[in-house]
């Protein structure tokens, strides 16, 4: 089968479109013919060898995919050949065929097209877990979402509204991305490269601050976020797009205001507690089916052009989800 293989750690040029063996199907696993797969920022980090759990080259990158079940292994009960599914595969998704555990494969309604399905798994599952399960978003609260124009950002904005947020504020690093965040439903968008986002959030909330802050950047952005985190507020870190920068938290900023700082990783959850994701799928997929959640697809590339897709994501000029189609 054809696949994209990372031949060595490095830039987009290390992504090679080549022929590899079709993955073997094991017990309680499903073989899926891939229709489309998404490019996630974790794929960029994996290409550089900086994503947790990344093996040594050569390997196939990619976290999630949408397609049809070709065959099922011994002991599979929920799925059958021909089912339309999304999945988190065992060994990368930039390929014609993938194998995934049954408990990490989820049937999708016929009303959800394959491109929408391919765009959704990582960003929608992550966004829902962050807001509903980790931050425990309450009706009427204010949510601040950093990197609001990206795949998770545009998805989390929508889900925050669905889950009852009164006000959603987004931050962006480039003014050109403001339209994408506003289109997703943000009430206000702040460019943190040109404005003091903490001061602006406090101004917009009459000094109260944000009840929930979702931070995928870390570094100084995480530190600055504590300046606009409300009493009883929850700051959830789920990435470090800032690279080597590490944010520092003072314990004195927490207890007196009853504030919390938490972390979440969908990758860790897939590996250690995959059973938690069925409930997430049961919540998220109906939102996609009835239109309350819409995936913002920024660009599409054929799988042969995976390097071009990575270049776009790495340029920080992309908005929404970037797809690879087969």
Coordinates of C-alpha atoms in Angstrom, one line a residue:
X1 CA 0.0 0.0 0.0
X2 CA 1.0 3.6 -0.4
X3 CA 1.9 5.7 2.7
X4 CA 3.8 8.7 3.9
X5 CA 6.9 7.7 5.9
X6 CA 9.1 9.9 8.0
X7 CA 12.6 8.6 7.0
X8 CA 14.5 10.7 9.5
X9 CA 13.8 13.5 11.9
X10 CA 13.8 16.9 10.2
X11 CA 11.8 19.3 8.0
X12 CA 9.0 18.6 5.6
X13 CA 11.4 17.1 3.1
X14 CA 11.8 14.0 5.3
X15 CA 8.1 13.0 4.4
X16 CA 8.4 10.4 1.7
X17 CA 5.5 9.0 -0.3
X18 CA 6.3 5.3 -0.7
X19 CA 5.2 1.7 -0.8
X20 CA 5.0 -0.2 2.5
X21 CA 3.3 -3.4 3.7
X22 CA -0.4 -3.3 4.6
X23 CA -0.7 -3.5 8.5
X24 CA -1.6 -6.9 10.0
X25 CA -4.9 -7.3 11.7
X26 CA -5.0 -8.6 15.3
X27 CA -7.6 -9.6 17.8
X28 CA -10.1 -6.9 18.7
X29 CA -8.8 -4.7 15.9
X30 CA -10.2 -3.4 12.7
X31 CA -8.6 -2.8 9.3
X32 CA -9.8 0.5 7.7
X33 CA -9.4 1.8 4.2
X34 CA -8.6 5.5 4.7
X35 CA -10.6 8.1 2.8
X36 CA -9.0 11.2 4.5
X37 CA -6.8 12.0 7.4
X38 CA -6.0 15.2 9.3
X39 CA -2.8 17.1 9.8
X40 CA -2.3 17.8 13.5
X41 CA 0.4 20.0 15.1
X42 CA 1.5 16.8 16.9
X43 CA 2.5 15.5 13.5
X44 CA 4.9 18.4 13.1
X45 CA 6.4 17.7 16.5
X46 CA 6.7 14.0 15.7
X47 CA 8.5 14.8 12.5
X48 CA 11.1 16.6 14.6
X49 CA 11.2 13.8 17.2
X50 CA 9.7 16.0 19.9
X51 CA 6.2 14.4 20.4
X52 CA 5.9 12.2 23.5
X53 CA 5.8 8.6 22.5
X54 CA 7.4 9.2 19.1
X55 CA 9.4 6.2 17.9
X56 CA 12.5 6.2 15.8
X57 CA 12.3 6.6 12.0
X58 CA 11.1 5.2 9.8
X59 CA 7.5 5.5 10.8
X60 CA 4.1 6.6 9.4
X61 CA 2.9 9.9 11.0
X62 CA -0.7 10.9 11.8
X63 CA -3.1 10.6 14.7
X64 CA -6.6 10.0 13.2
X65 CA -8.5 9.1 10.1
X66 CA -11.9 8.5 8.5
X67 CA -12.7 5.6 6.2
X68 CA -14.5 2.3 5.9
X69 CA -14.0 -0.9 7.7
X70 CA -12.4 -3.6 5.4
X71 CA -12.2 -6.4 7.9
X72 CA -12.5 -7.1 11.6
X73 CA -10.3 -9.2 13.9
X74 CA -11.3 -11.9 16.3
X75 CA -13.5 -10.7 19.2
X76 CA -14.7 -7.5 17.5
X77 CA -18.3 -7.0 18.4
X78 CA -19.4 -3.4 17.7
X79 CA -18.2 -3.1 14.1
X80 CA -18.4 -4.9 10.8
X81 CA -17.0 -4.7 7.2
X82 CA -18.5 -1.7 5.4
X83 CA -19.1 0.5 8.4
X84 CA -18.1 4.2 8.1
X85 CA -15.8 5.1 10.9
X86 CA -13.3 7.4 12.5
X87 CA -10.3 6.0 14.3
X88 CA -7.1 6.6 16.2
X89 CA -4.8 4.0 14.6
X90 CA -2.0 2.0 16.1
X91 CA 0.8 3.1 13.7
X92 CA 0.0 6.3 11.9
X93 CA -2.8 7.5 9.6
X94 CA -1.0 8.9 6.5
X95 CA -1.6 5.6 4.7
X96 CA -4.1 3.8 2.4
X97 CA -4.9 1.3 5.2
X98 CA -4.7 1.5 9.0
X99 CA -5.3 -0.8 11.9
X100 CA -7.0 0.5 15.0
X101 CA -8.2 -1.1 18.2
X102 CA -12.0 -1.5 18.4
X103 CA -12.2 0.7 21.4
X104 CA -10.5 3.5 19.5
X105 CA -12.8 3.2 16.4
X106 CA -16.1 4.9 16.3
X107 CA -19.0 4.4 13.8
X108 CA -20.2 7.7 12.3
X109 CA -23.7 8.6 11.0
X110 CA -24.4 8.6 7.3
X111 CA -25.1 12.3 7.6
X112 CA -21.5 13.1 8.4
X113 CA -19.3 13.2 5.2
X114 CA -15.8 11.7 5.3
X115 CA -14.0 15.1 5.1
X116 CA -15.9 16.4 8.1
X117 CA -15.3 13.1 9.9
X118 CA -11.6 13.2 9.2
X119 CA -11.3 16.7 10.5
X120 CA -13.0 15.9 13.8
X121 CA -11.4 13.2 15.9
X122 CA -8.4 14.8 17.6
X123 CA -9.8 18.4 17.7
X124 CA -13.4 17.6 18.7
X125 CA -12.5 14.9 21.3
X126 CA -9.8 17.1 22.8
X127 CA -12.0 20.2 22.9
X128 CA -14.9 18.3 24.6
X129 CA -12.6 16.6 27.2
X130 CA -11.0 20.0 28.0
X131 CA -14.2 21.8 28.5
X132 CA -16.6 19.3 29.8
X133 CA -14.5 16.8 31.8
X134 CA -11.3 18.7 32.8
X135 CA -12.4 22.3 33.2
X136 CA -16.0 21.3 34.1
X137 CA -17.5 24.3 32.3
X138 CA -20.6 25.7 33.9
X139 CA -23.5 27.4 32.3
X140 CA -23.0 31.2 32.0
X141 CA -19.2 31.2 32.4
X142 CA -16.6 33.0 30.4
X143 CA -14.0 31.0 28.4
X144 CA -10.7 32.2 27.0
X145 CA -9.2 30.1 24.2
X146 CA -5.6 30.7 23.0
X147 CA -4.7 29.9 19.4
X148 CA -8.4 30.4 18.6
X149 CA -8.1 30.2 14.8
X150 CA -6.6 26.7 14.7
X151 CA -8.3 23.4 14.5
X152 CA -8.8 23.0 18.2
X153 CA -9.4 26.7 18.7
X154 CA -12.3 26.9 16.2
X155 CA -13.8 23.7 17.5
X156 CA -13.5 24.6 21.2
X157 CA -15.2 28.0 20.5
X158 CA -18.2 26.2 19.1
X159 CA -18.3 23.5 21.8
X160 CA -18.0 26.1 24.6
X161 CA -21.2 27.8 23.3
X162 CA -22.9 24.4 22.9
X163 CA -22.0 23.6 26.5
X164 CA -23.4 26.8 27.9
X165 CA -20.6 29.4 27.9
X166 CA -22.0 33.0 28.1
X167 CA -18.9 34.6 26.5
X168 CA -16.0 33.1 24.5
X169 CA -12.9 35.2 24.0
X170 CA -10.1 34.0 21.6
X171 CA -6.5 35.0 21.2
X172 CA -4.5 34.9 18.0
X173 CA -0.9 35.5 17.1
X174 CA -1.6 37.2 13.7
X175 CA -4.3 39.7 12.9
X176 CA -5.0 37.8 9.6
X177 CA -6.5 35.0 11.7
X178 CA -9.1 37.1 13.4
X179 CA -11.9 36.4 10.8
X180 CA -11.6 32.6 11.3
X181 CA -12.0 32.9 15.1
X182 CA -15.0 35.2 14.8
X183 CA -16.6 33.0 12.1
X184 CA -16.3 30.1 14.6
X185 CA -18.4 32.1 17.1
X186 CA -15.9 33.9 19.3
X187 CA -17.5 37.0 20.9
X188 CA -14.1 38.9 21.0
X189 CA -10.7 38.1 19.5
X190 CA -7.5 39.6 20.8
X191 CA -4.1 39.5 19.0
X192 CA -1.6 38.8 21.7
X193 CA 1.3 40.0 19.5
X194 CA -0.1 43.6 19.5
X195 CA -2.3 43.8 22.7
X196 CA -2.0 42.9 26.3
X197 CA -4.5 40.0 26.2
X198 CA -4.8 39.7 30.0
X199 CA -5.6 43.4 30.4
X200 CA -8.1 43.2 27.6
X201 CA -9.8 40.1 29.1
X202 CA -10.1 41.8 32.4
X203 CA -11.6 44.9 30.7
X204 CA -14.1 42.8 28.8
X205 CA -15.2 41.0 32.0
X206 CA -15.3 44.1 34.2
X207 CA -12.3 42.9 36.1
X208 CA -13.6 39.5 36.8
X209 CA -11.4 37.5 34.4
X210 CA -12.1 34.3 32.6
X211 CA -13.6 31.2 34.4
X212 CA -11.9 28.8 32.0
X213 CA -8.7 29.3 30.0
X214 CA -7.6 26.7 27.4
X215 CA -3.8 27.0 26.7
X216 CA -2.0 25.1 24.0
X217 CA 1.0 27.5 23.9
X218 CA 2.5 27.4 27.4
X219 CA 5.6 29.7 28.1
X220 CA 4.8 33.3 28.7
X221 CA 1.2 32.9 27.5
X222 CA 0.5 30.5 30.3
X223 CA 2.1 32.8 32.8
X224 CA 0.2 35.8 31.5
X225 CA -3.1 33.9 31.6
X226 CA -3.0 33.8 35.4
X227 CA -3.3 37.6 35.3
X228 CA -6.9 37.2 33.9
X229 CA -8.0 34.0 35.6
X230 CA -11.1 34.5 37.7
X231 CA -11.7 33.4 41.3
X232 CA -12.4 29.7 41.1
X233 CA -11.1 29.7 37.6
X234 CA -9.5 26.8 35.8
X235 CA -6.5 27.1 33.5
X236 CA -6.0 23.9 31.4
X237 CA -2.7 23.4 29.5
X238 CA -2.8 20.9 26.7
X239 CA 0.3 21.7 24.6
X240 CA 3.5 23.7 24.3
X241 CA 3.4 25.3 20.9
X242 CA 5.9 27.8 22.3
X243 CA 8.5 25.1 22.0
X244 CA 11.2 25.2 24.7
X245 CA 9.6 27.9 26.7
X246 CA 8.3 26.7 30.1
X247 CA 5.7 28.7 32.0
X248 CA 6.2 29.2 35.7
X249 CA 3.3 29.1 38.2
X250 CA 3.4 30.6 41.7
X251 CA 1.4 28.7 44.3
X252 CA 0.5 32.0 45.9
X253 CA -1.5 32.7 42.7
X254 CA -3.7 29.7 43.3
X255 CA -4.9 29.0 46.8
X256 CA -6.1 32.5 47.9
X257 CA -8.3 32.8 44.8
X258 CA -9.3 29.1 44.7
X259 CA -7.9 28.7 41.2
X260 CA -6.7 25.5 39.5
X261 CA -4.0 24.7 36.9
X262 CA -4.5 21.4 35.2
X263 CA -3.1 19.5 32.2
X264 CA -4.6 17.2 29.6
X265 CA -3.3 15.0 26.8
X266 CA -5.5 13.2 24.3
X267 CA -2.5 11.0 23.4
X268 CA -2.0 9.9 27.0
X269 CA -5.7 9.2 27.3
X270 CA -5.7 7.1 24.1
X271 CA -2.8 5.1 25.5
X272 CA -3.8 4.7 29.1
X273 CA -7.6 5.2 29.4
X274 CA -9.0 4.6 25.9
X275 CA -12.3 3.5 27.4
X276 CA -13.0 7.1 28.4
X277 CA -13.4 8.1 24.7
X278 CA -16.5 6.2 23.8
X279 CA -18.6 8.6 26.0
X280 CA -16.8 11.5 24.3
X281 CA -17.7 10.1 20.9
X282 CA -21.3 9.6 22.0
X283 CA -21.5 13.3 23.0
X284 CA -19.5 14.9 20.1
X285 CA -20.8 12.9 17.0
X286 CA -24.5 14.0 17.5
X287 CA -23.3 17.7 17.6
X288 CA -21.7 17.1 14.2
X289 CA -24.7 15.2 12.8
X290 CA -27.2 18.0 13.7
X291 CA -24.9 20.9 12.8
X292 CA -24.4 22.4 16.2
X293 CA -20.7 21.7 15.7
X294 CA -19.1 22.4 12.3
X295 CA -15.6 21.5 11.4
X296 CA -13.6 24.4 9.9
X297 CA -11.5 22.9 7.1
X298 CA -8.9 25.4 6.0
X299 CA -7.1 23.5 3.2
X300 CA -7.0 20.1 1.5
X301 CA -4.1 18.3 0.0
X302 CA -3.6 14.9 -1.7
X303 CA -1.6 12.6 0.5
X304 CA 1.3 12.8 -2.0
X305 CA 1.6 16.5 -1.0
X306 CA 1.9 15.9 2.7
X307 CA 5.1 17.9 2.8
X308 CA 3.2 21.0 1.5
X309 CA 0.5 20.5 4.1
X310 CA 3.2 20.4 6.8
X311 CA 4.8 23.5 5.5
X312 CA 1.5 25.4 5.7
X313 CA 0.8 24.3 9.3
X314 CA 4.4 25.0 10.4
X315 CA 4.2 28.5 8.8
X316 CA 1.5 29.4 11.4
X317 CA -0.5 30.9 8.5
X318 CA -3.1 28.1 8.4
X319 CA -6.6 28.3 9.9
X320 CA -9.0 25.5 10.7
X321 CA -8.1 21.9 9.9
X322 CA -5.7 20.7 7.2
X323 CA -6.7 17.5 5.5
X324 CA -4.9 14.9 3.4
X325 CA -7.2 12.9 1.0
X326 CA -6.6 9.6 -0.6

